[in-house]
Coordinates of C-alpha atoms in Angstrom, one line a residue:
Chain A
M1 CA -144.2 21.0 -13.4
E2 CA -146.5 20.5 -10.9
S3 CA -146.8 23.7 -8.8
A4 CA -146.7 23.3 -5.0
S5 CA -150.5 24.4 -4.5
D6 CA -151.4 21.9 -7.4
E7 CA -149.6 19.4 -5.8
M8 CA -151.1 20.0 -2.2
R9 CA -154.5 19.8 -4.2
R10 CA -153.8 16.3 -5.4
V11 CA -152.5 15.1 -1.9
F12 CA -154.8 16.4 0.5
G13 CA -158.0 17.4 -1.6
R14 CA -159.0 21.1 -2.2
E15 CA -161.2 21.0 1.0
G16 CA -159.0 18.5 2.3
M17 CA -156.0 20.9 2.4
Q18 CA -157.9 23.5 4.6
D19 CA -158.4 20.9 7.2
A20 CA -155.9 20.7 10.0
G21 CA -156.9 17.6 11.3
H22 CA -156.8 15.7 7.9
V23 CA -153.4 17.7 6.6
R24 CA -151.3 16.1 10.1
R25 CA -153.3 12.8 9.6
L26 CA -151.7 12.7 5.5
I27 CA -148.3 14.3 7.3
R28 CA -148.4 11.3 10.2
Q29 CA -148.6 8.7 7.3
G30 CA -145.6 10.4 5.5
L31 CA -147.6 11.4 2.2
W32 CA -146.5 14.9 2.5
T33 CA -143.3 16.0 3.4
G34 CA -142.6 19.4 2.2
H35 CA -143.7 23.1 2.8
T36 CA -146.6 23.9 5.2
S37 CA -147.4 27.3 3.5
G38 CA -151.0 27.7 2.1
L39 CA -152.2 24.6 4.1
A40 CA -154.9 25.0 6.7
D41 CA -154.4 28.5 6.4
D42 CA -157.1 29.5 9.1
H43 CA -154.7 27.6 11.8
V44 CA -151.5 28.6 13.4
Q45 CA -148.3 26.9 12.4
G46 CA -145.5 27.0 14.6
N47 CA -141.6 26.4 14.8
L48 CA -140.4 23.5 16.6
V49 CA -137.6 23.1 18.8
I50 CA -136.6 19.9 20.9
L51 CA -134.3 19.7 23.8
P52 CA -132.9 17.5 26.1
Q53 CA -133.9 18.8 29.6
A54 CA -130.7 19.5 30.8
Q55 CA -130.7 22.5 28.1
A56 CA -134.3 22.8 28.0
D57 CA -134.4 24.8 31.3
D58 CA -132.1 27.5 29.6
F59 CA -133.9 27.4 26.4
L60 CA -137.2 28.3 28.2
R61 CA -135.3 31.1 30.1
Y62 CA -134.6 32.2 26.9
C63 CA -137.6 32.2 25.0
Q64 CA -139.1 34.2 28.2
R65 CA -136.4 37.0 28.1
N66 CA -137.0 37.3 24.3
P67 CA -140.5 37.1 23.8
K68 CA -140.9 39.1 20.3
P69 CA -138.9 36.5 18.4
C70 CA -139.4 33.5 20.5
P71 CA -143.2 33.7 21.5
L72 CA -144.1 29.9 23.1
L73 CA -147.4 28.5 22.3
A74 CA -146.6 25.6 24.2
V75 CA -143.5 23.6 25.8
S76 CA -144.1 19.7 26.6
E77 CA -143.6 17.9 29.7
P78 CA -140.1 16.0 29.5
G79 CA -140.5 12.7 27.3
Q80 CA -144.2 13.7 26.4
P81 CA -145.0 13.7 22.8
L82 CA -148.6 15.0 22.9
L83 CA -149.5 18.7 22.9
P84 CA -153.0 18.6 23.8
R85 CA -153.0 22.3 24.0
L86 CA -152.4 22.9 20.6
G87 CA -154.5 20.4 19.0
A88 CA -156.5 17.0 19.6
G89 CA -154.1 13.9 19.2
I90 CA -151.2 15.9 17.9
D91 CA -147.7 13.4 18.3
I92 CA -144.7 15.7 18.1
R93 CA -142.9 12.9 16.7
T94 CA -144.7 12.2 13.4
D95 CA -146.7 15.2 13.0
V96 CA -144.3 17.4 11.1
P97 CA -143.5 16.9 7.5
R98 CA -139.8 17.0 7.9
Y99 CA -137.3 17.4 11.0
R100 CA -133.6 18.2 11.4
V101 CA -131.7 16.7 13.6
W102 CA -128.2 18.5 15.2
R103 CA -125.5 16.7 16.8
D104 CA -123.2 19.1 18.6
G105 CA -124.5 21.7 16.2
E106 CA -124.1 19.8 13.2
L107 CA -126.9 19.2 11.0
V108 CA -127.4 15.2 10.7
D109 CA -130.2 14.2 9.4
E110 CA -133.6 15.0 7.9
P111 CA -136.1 12.5 8.4
S112 CA -140.1 12.7 8.5
D113 CA -140.5 10.9 11.3
I114 CA -138.5 11.4 14.6
T115 CA -140.2 8.0 16.8
A116 CA -137.0 6.3 16.5
L117 CA -135.1 9.3 18.0
W118 CA -137.7 9.8 20.9
R119 CA -135.7 9.7 24.4
D120 CA -137.8 10.2 28.0
D121 CA -136.0 13.7 28.6
L122 CA -137.0 15.5 25.2
V123 CA -138.7 18.7 25.7
S124 CA -140.6 20.1 22.9
F125 CA -140.9 24.1 22.3
V126 CA -143.6 25.4 19.9
I127 CA -142.7 28.7 18.9
G128 CA -145.5 31.2 17.0
C129 CA -144.5 32.3 13.4
S130 CA -145.2 35.4 11.2
F131 CA -148.0 32.8 8.8
S132 CA -150.3 33.9 11.3
F133 CA -149.9 37.6 11.3
E134 CA -149.5 37.6 7.6
Q135 CA -153.0 35.8 7.3
A136 CA -154.5 39.0 9.3
L137 CA -152.4 41.8 7.2
M138 CA -153.7 40.1 3.9
E139 CA -157.5 39.9 5.6
A140 CA -156.8 43.5 6.0
G141 CA -156.1 44.6 2.8
L142 CA -152.3 45.1 2.9
P143 CA -150.5 43.7 -0.1
L144 CA -147.6 41.7 1.3
R145 CA -145.0 41.7 -2.0
H146 CA -143.0 38.2 -0.9
V147 CA -146.2 36.5 -1.1
E148 CA -147.1 38.2 -4.4
Q149 CA -144.0 37.4 -6.2
G150 CA -143.8 34.1 -4.9
R151 CA -140.6 34.3 -2.6
N152 CA -139.9 33.4 0.7
V153 CA -139.6 36.4 3.0
A154 CA -136.2 38.4 3.3
M155 CA -134.8 37.9 6.8
F156 CA -131.2 39.6 8.3
R157 CA -129.2 39.3 11.2
T158 CA -129.4 42.7 13.3
N159 CA -126.9 44.3 15.3
V160 CA -128.9 44.3 18.0
P161 CA -128.2 41.1 20.8
T162 CA -130.9 38.8 22.3
E163 CA -130.7 38.9 26.5
A164 CA -128.6 35.5 26.8
A165 CA -129.6 32.4 29.1
G166 CA -126.8 29.9 29.6
P167 CA -125.4 28.8 26.3
F168 CA -128.3 30.7 24.2
S169 CA -127.4 34.0 22.8
G170 CA -127.1 35.4 19.5
P171 CA -128.3 38.6 17.1
L172 CA -132.0 39.3 16.6
V173 CA -132.8 38.3 13.4
V174 CA -135.8 40.2 12.0
T175 CA -138.0 39.5 8.5
M176 CA -138.6 42.8 6.4
R177 CA -141.7 43.6 4.4
P178 CA -141.7 46.7 2.4
M179 CA -145.0 49.1 2.4
R180 CA -146.3 52.4 2.2
A181 CA -146.7 54.7 4.9
S182 CA -150.8 54.1 5.3
A183 CA -149.8 50.5 5.0
V184 CA -147.1 50.7 7.7
I185 CA -149.8 52.4 10.4
R186 CA -152.3 49.6 9.8
A187 CA -150.0 47.2 9.8
V188 CA -148.7 48.2 13.8
Q189 CA -152.6 48.3 14.5
V190 CA -152.9 44.6 12.6
T191 CA -149.8 42.6 14.3
S192 CA -150.1 44.6 17.8
R193 CA -153.0 42.3 18.1
F194 CA -150.8 39.0 17.8
P195 CA -148.4 39.2 20.3
N196 CA -148.1 35.2 20.4
V197 CA -146.9 35.5 16.6
H198 CA -144.0 38.3 17.1
G199 CA -146.7 40.9 17.7
A200 CA -145.5 44.9 16.3
P201 CA -142.5 45.5 14.0
V202 CA -139.7 45.8 16.2
H203 CA -138.0 48.7 13.6
I204 CA -139.5 51.2 10.3
G205 CA -137.2 52.6 8.3
D206 CA -133.1 53.5 7.8
P207 CA -131.8 49.4 8.0
S208 CA -128.7 50.6 9.1
L209 CA -129.8 52.0 12.6
I210 CA -130.1 48.2 13.3
G211 CA -126.9 46.8 11.8
I212 CA -128.1 46.3 8.3
T213 CA -125.8 47.6 5.4
D214 CA -127.9 46.0 2.6
L215 CA -131.5 45.2 1.8
S216 CA -130.8 43.5 -1.2
K217 CA -128.7 41.0 0.4
P218 CA -131.0 39.1 3.3
D219 CA -129.1 36.5 5.4
Y220 CA -132.0 34.4 4.9
G221 CA -134.7 34.1 2.6
D222 CA -135.0 36.0 -0.8
A223 CA -134.7 40.0 -1.4
V224 CA -137.6 41.7 -2.4
D225 CA -137.4 45.6 -3.7
V226 CA -138.2 48.6 -1.7
M227 CA -140.1 51.3 -3.8
P228 CA -139.1 54.9 -3.5
D229 CA -142.7 56.0 -1.7
E230 CA -142.0 52.9 0.9
L231 CA -140.3 52.1 4.0
P232 CA -139.0 49.0 5.2
V233 CA -140.8 47.3 8.2
F234 CA -138.9 45.0 10.3
W235 CA -140.7 42.3 12.6
A236 CA -138.9 39.8 15.2
C237 CA -138.6 36.6 13.7
G238 CA -138.6 32.8 14.6
V239 CA -134.9 32.2 12.7
T240 CA -133.6 33.9 16.0
P241 CA -134.0 30.9 18.3
Q242 CA -132.6 28.6 15.9
A243 CA -129.7 31.3 15.4
A244 CA -129.3 30.9 19.3
I245 CA -129.3 27.0 18.7
Q246 CA -126.8 26.4 16.4
Q247 CA -124.6 29.5 18.2
A248 CA -125.1 27.1 21.3
R249 CA -124.0 23.9 19.9
P250 CA -126.2 21.5 22.2
A251 CA -125.2 18.1 21.9
F252 CA -128.7 17.0 20.5
C253 CA -131.4 18.8 18.9
I254 CA -134.2 18.6 16.7
T255 CA -136.2 21.2 15.0
H256 CA -138.7 21.3 11.9
A257 CA -137.0 21.7 8.6
P258 CA -137.4 25.3 7.0
G259 CA -140.6 25.8 5.9
A260 CA -142.1 22.6 7.2
M261 CA -144.2 23.6 10.1
L262 CA -146.3 21.8 12.9
I263 CA -150.2 22.4 11.9
T264 CA -152.4 23.3 15.1
D265 CA -155.9 23.4 15.7
L266 CA -155.8 27.0 16.8
L267 CA -157.3 29.1 14.6
N268 CA -155.5 32.5 14.3
S269 CA -158.1 34.7 15.1
Q270 CA -158.1 33.0 18.6
L271 CA -154.8 34.4 19.0
A272 CA -155.8 37.7 18.2
S273 CA -155.6 40.1 21.5
F274 CA -158.6 42.8 21.1
Chain B
M1 CA -141.4 87.8 34.4
E2 CA -143.8 85.3 35.7
S3 CA -144.1 82.1 33.5
A4 CA -147.2 80.7 32.4
S5 CA -147.4 77.9 34.5
D6 CA -146.8 80.2 37.4
E7 CA -149.6 82.1 36.3
M8 CA -151.8 79.4 36.3
R9 CA -151.1 78.5 39.9
R10 CA -151.6 82.5 41.2
V11 CA -155.2 82.4 39.5
F12 CA -156.2 78.7 39.8
G13 CA -154.3 77.5 42.7
R14 CA -152.2 74.4 42.5
E15 CA -154.6 72.1 42.8
G16 CA -157.5 74.1 41.3
M17 CA -155.8 74.3 38.1
Q18 CA -156.5 70.3 37.8
D19 CA -159.8 70.9 38.6
A20 CA -162.2 71.3 35.3
G21 CA -165.2 72.7 36.9
H22 CA -163.0 75.4 38.8
V23 CA -161.5 76.0 35.9
R24 CA -164.3 76.9 33.9
R25 CA -165.7 78.9 36.6
L26 CA -163.1 81.3 36.4
I27 CA -162.9 81.4 32.7
R28 CA -166.4 82.4 32.8
Q29 CA -165.8 85.1 35.5
G30 CA -163.1 86.5 32.9
L31 CA -160.3 85.5 35.3
W32 CA -158.3 83.6 33.0
T33 CA -158.2 84.7 28.9
G34 CA -155.2 83.0 27.9
H35 CA -153.7 79.2 26.9
T36 CA -155.2 75.9 28.2
S37 CA -152.5 73.8 27.8
G38 CA -151.6 72.8 31.5
L39 CA -154.8 73.4 33.0
A40 CA -156.7 70.3 33.7
D41 CA -154.3 67.7 31.9
D42 CA -156.5 64.9 32.7
H43 CA -159.4 66.3 30.9
V44 CA -160.3 66.4 27.3
Q45 CA -159.9 70.1 25.4
G46 CA -161.6 70.6 22.5
N47 CA -161.8 72.8 19.5
L48 CA -164.6 75.4 19.1
V49 CA -166.8 76.0 15.9
I50 CA -169.8 77.8 16.1
L51 CA -171.7 78.4 12.9
P52 CA -175.5 79.6 12.2
Q53 CA -177.8 76.6 11.3
A54 CA -177.5 77.5 7.6
Q55 CA -173.7 76.3 7.3
A56 CA -173.9 74.1 10.2
D57 CA -175.3 71.4 8.3
D58 CA -172.9 71.1 5.6
F59 CA -170.3 72.0 8.3
L60 CA -171.8 68.4 9.8
R61 CA -171.1 66.7 6.8
Y62 CA -167.7 67.8 6.4
C63 CA -166.8 66.5 9.7
Q64 CA -168.4 63.3 9.0
R65 CA -166.6 63.0 5.9
N66 CA -163.2 63.7 7.2
P67 CA -163.4 62.1 10.7
K68 CA -159.5 62.2 11.2
P69 CA -159.0 66.1 11.1
C70 CA -162.3 66.6 12.6
P71 CA -163.6 64.4 15.3
L72 CA -166.6 65.7 16.6
L73 CA -166.8 65.1 20.5
A74 CA -170.2 67.2 20.3
V75 CA -172.6 69.2 18.2
S76 CA -175.4 71.3 20.0
E77 CA -179.0 72.1 19.2
P78 CA -179.4 75.3 17.4
G79 CA -179.9 77.9 19.9
Q80 CA -178.7 76.1 22.8
P81 CA -175.5 77.1 24.4
L82 CA -175.0 74.2 27.1
L83 CA -173.4 71.3 26.2
P84 CA -174.7 68.7 28.9
R85 CA -172.6 65.8 27.5
L86 CA -169.4 67.6 27.5
G87 CA -169.5 68.8 31.2
A88 CA -172.4 69.7 33.7
G89 CA -173.5 73.6 33.2
I90 CA -171.1 73.9 30.2
D91 CA -172.1 77.4 28.6
I92 CA -170.1 77.8 25.2
R93 CA -170.7 81.5 25.4
T94 CA -168.8 82.0 29.0
D95 CA -166.5 79.0 29.4
V96 CA -163.8 79.6 26.5
P97 CA -161.0 81.7 27.7
R98 CA -160.9 84.1 24.3
Y99 CA -163.0 83.8 21.2
R100 CA -162.4 84.8 17.4
V101 CA -165.6 86.1 15.7
W102 CA -165.4 85.9 11.8
R103 CA -167.6 88.0 9.4
D104 CA -167.0 86.7 6.0
G105 CA -163.9 85.0 6.6
E106 CA -162.6 88.1 8.2
L107 CA -161.5 88.4 11.7
V108 CA -163.2 91.1 13.4
D109 CA -163.1 90.6 17.0
E110 CA -161.4 88.2 19.8
P111 CA -163.6 88.7 23.3
S112 CA -163.8 86.5 26.3
D113 CA -167.7 86.3 26.4
I114 CA -169.7 85.9 23.5
T115 CA -173.3 86.3 25.2
A116 CA -174.0 89.4 23.5
L117 CA -173.1 87.9 20.0
W118 CA -175.4 84.6 20.6
R119 CA -178.7 84.0 18.1
D120 CA -181.3 81.4 18.5
D121 CA -179.7 79.6 15.2
L122 CA -176.3 79.3 16.4
V123 CA -174.7 75.7 16.2
S124 CA -172.0 74.6 18.6
F125 CA -169.1 72.3 17.3
V126 CA -166.9 70.7 19.5
I127 CA -164.1 68.9 18.1
G128 CA -161.2 66.5 19.6
C129 CA -157.4 68.5 19.9
S130 CA -154.4 66.1 20.4
F131 CA -153.4 67.5 24.2
S132 CA -155.4 64.4 25.0
F133 CA -153.2 61.8 22.9
E134 CA -150.1 63.9 23.9
Q135 CA -151.0 62.7 27.3
A136 CA -151.3 59.7 26.6
L137 CA -147.8 59.5 24.6
M138 CA -146.0 61.0 27.3
E139 CA -147.9 59.0 30.1
A140 CA -146.7 55.8 27.9
G141 CA -143.0 57.4 28.1
L142 CA -142.5 58.7 24.8
P143 CA -140.8 62.3 25.0
L144 CA -142.2 65.2 22.8
R145 CA -139.8 67.4 21.5
H146 CA -142.1 70.5 21.2
V147 CA -142.9 70.0 24.9
E148 CA -139.6 69.3 26.1
Q149 CA -138.4 72.6 24.3
G150 CA -141.4 74.7 25.2
R151 CA -142.8 75.2 21.6
N152 CA -146.1 74.8 19.9
V153 CA -146.1 71.8 17.7
A154 CA -145.2 71.9 14.2
M155 CA -148.3 72.2 11.6
F156 CA -148.0 71.7 7.8
R157 CA -150.3 72.1 4.9
T158 CA -150.4 68.9 3.0
N159 CA -151.3 68.2 -0.6
V160 CA -153.9 66.0 0.5
P161 CA -157.5 67.0 0.0
T162 CA -160.3 66.6 2.2
E163 CA -163.4 65.8 1.1
A164 CA -165.5 68.6 0.6
A165 CA -169.1 69.2 1.6
G166 CA -170.7 72.5 0.8
P167 CA -168.6 75.4 0.6
F168 CA -166.1 73.4 2.9
S169 CA -163.0 72.1 1.6
G170 CA -159.4 72.5 1.7
P171 CA -156.2 70.6 2.2
L172 CA -155.7 68.2 5.1
V173 CA -153.7 70.1 7.9
V174 CA -150.9 67.9 9.9
T175 CA -148.9 68.0 13.1
M176 CA -145.6 66.7 13.0
R177 CA -143.5 65.1 15.7
P178 CA -140.3 63.3 15.1
M179 CA -139.5 60.1 16.9
R180 CA -137.0 57.1 17.0
A181 CA -138.4 53.7 15.6
S182 CA -139.5 52.3 18.4
A183 CA -141.3 55.4 19.3
V184 CA -143.0 55.8 16.5
I185 CA -144.2 51.7 16.8
R186 CA -145.4 52.5 20.1
A187 CA -147.1 56.1 19.5
V188 CA -149.2 54.0 16.7
Q189 CA -150.4 51.9 19.1
V190 CA -151.2 54.4 22.1
T191 CA -153.0 56.5 19.6
S192 CA -154.9 54.1 17.7
R193 CA -156.8 54.1 21.1
F194 CA -157.7 57.8 20.5
P195 CA -160.0 58.1 17.5
N196 CA -161.8 60.3 18.9
V197 CA -158.9 62.8 19.2
H198 CA -157.1 62.3 15.9
G199 CA -156.2 58.7 16.5
A200 CA -153.2 57.4 14.7
P201 CA -150.9 59.2 12.6
V202 CA -151.7 59.6 9.1
H203 CA -148.3 59.7 7.5
I204 CA -144.8 58.5 8.5
G205 CA -141.1 59.4 6.6
D206 CA -140.9 61.1 3.8
P207 CA -142.5 64.3 4.0
S208 CA -142.6 64.9 0.2
L209 CA -145.0 62.2 -0.3
I210 CA -147.8 64.1 1.3
G211 CA -146.6 67.7 -0.3
I212 CA -144.5 68.9 2.5
T213 CA -141.2 70.3 1.0
D214 CA -139.2 71.6 4.5
L215 CA -140.2 70.3 7.8
S216 CA -137.9 73.6 9.1
K217 CA -140.6 75.9 7.8
P218 CA -143.8 74.8 9.4
D219 CA -147.1 76.7 8.2
Y220 CA -148.4 77.0 11.7
G221 CA -146.7 76.7 15.1
D222 CA -143.1 76.1 15.6
A223 CA -140.2 74.6 14.0
V224 CA -138.6 71.5 15.6
D225 CA -135.6 69.3 14.7
V226 CA -135.6 65.9 13.2
M227 CA -132.5 64.4 14.2
P228 CA -130.8 61.6 11.7
D229 CA -132.0 58.5 14.0
E230 CA -135.9 59.6 13.8
L231 CA -138.8 59.8 11.7
P232 CA -141.1 62.7 11.2
V233 CA -144.8 61.5 11.9
F234 CA -147.7 63.0 10.8
W235 CA -151.1 63.3 12.6
A236 CA -154.4 65.0 11.3
C237 CA -154.7 68.4 12.8
G238 CA -157.7 70.4 13.9
V239 CA -156.5 73.5 12.3
T240 CA -158.0 71.5 9.3
P241 CA -161.3 72.5 9.5
Q242 CA -160.6 76.2 10.9
A243 CA -158.6 76.2 7.3
A244 CA -161.9 74.8 5.4
I245 CA -163.7 77.6 7.4
Q246 CA -161.4 80.4 6.0
Q247 CA -161.7 79.2 2.8
A248 CA -165.5 78.9 3.1
R249 CA -165.6 82.3 4.4
P250 CA -169.0 82.2 5.9
A251 CA -171.0 85.5 6.6
F252 CA -170.5 85.0 10.7
C253 CA -168.8 82.6 12.5
I254 CA -167.0 82.0 16.1
T255 CA -164.0 80.1 16.9
H256 CA -161.8 79.4 20.0
A257 CA -158.6 81.6 19.7
P258 CA -155.5 79.5 19.0
G259 CA -154.3 77.5 22.2
A260 CA -157.2 78.8 24.3
M261 CA -159.8 75.8 24.2
L262 CA -162.6 74.2 25.9
I263 CA -162.0 72.4 28.9
T264 CA -164.6 69.5 29.3
D265 CA -165.4 67.2 32.2
L266 CA -164.5 64.1 30.2
L267 CA -161.6 62.2 31.5
N268 CA -158.8 61.6 28.4
S269 CA -158.7 58.1 29.4
Q270 CA -162.6 57.7 29.0
L271 CA -161.6 58.2 25.1
A272 CA -159.6 55.3 24.8
S273 CA -161.2 53.0 22.6
F274 CA -159.4 49.5 24.2

């Protein structure tokens, strides 16, 4: 069986898979419809939410009020499919490997191109994701268990409410990474430099203080063990706005499919605040 | 009974007690021989160690190898009692409220002036203290329990060895401040800005991982409670070099008396690294 990284190398080439523009071109041609973890590692990847303008104003206020789970990298003009601030020639209708189309809160399709669905009133939101700070953590020499074990990061719904805006509300969703105390301290320092991709942790230690009853049963993603000499560390997660959208059940919405993110031309290092 | 702050106001005046130069002048005149906590709050205070040159080279290497517990603010030339980098006209022989004189590791005197003991081979070391970062924590809105309760901070000897240099060695000594997780995260950010005054914490959470068996029994200072929703947070402590000196038992040594620090002209805010 071909591994994901073998397949990436075959499709994009060993050097090409780290070239953001090359990767987007092949995605646009429909040659890659899978996960983007491992592609263009130095570049910022983003969560995508597309809403009609009627809901977009409320959603923009929701993101503004909840910047840790919903750090906005870009918001388009209505009907404008290009996002020049994120990369030359990015067309949001074709440049994400796989989309999810939602009607009245129900998943109705998972296309790899949304050109046929485009409307003059659609507003695109690109929200920072933790891939950027995970790269910074690993470059700082901090091991990440879910990466070592080839699993998805563990995600949990908390009892911490987000601040509502219009129909958008719901619990803060967090990711959890277990670390020894010295790594926790370093991880706070490293991720504090990246406010545009969730920034510093939101909680350290006892999960019950934020309404998580069992670390071995994540609400999304895969469980990882927390060793006796480790603390669980929790960061705000980009699944939070997805949960708010599912709760709001807008008449029409498009998102990226889980793990199939928008690859931008921005470098992760450009997001560092100091 | 007159409180310490009432007495400070009487001796220095309400405004004068925040004026570093004025406070040092009155200390030099022998008018204040007590603690310096609360005096010239905006200014950096320092721990003092004075050693003959024969031991000073080893001690300098000890501080260099252990910068978190021994952050050097200044080192004098041998025999030079002035420290112009720390303040105009500072004379280390007279400007500390109370000294401790050690011979062969034994405390032999606690004078308020060491002019009569001065020698041409004495080297002064001024080491940053946590007063500076505690002020920054309180300005960031983070409550400190020992300050609220009017106690000395709790200090513990750990099982973490410092890196030895010549006769100087011994365990890392830490201070402990209990905080809720959100405050822990903010405290890491705030204290990371102050590497010259111990910087970021060295440990968070389970005390047994650094050899502390009972948080209610500090080795120095006063115990404070850790609430169920709090984590104990540990910072490297300036008592570490004092413990190394007591272990080394140099033939001659002078330090400040506990709590009676050197007040410098440096502002705490000047130490912030970003």
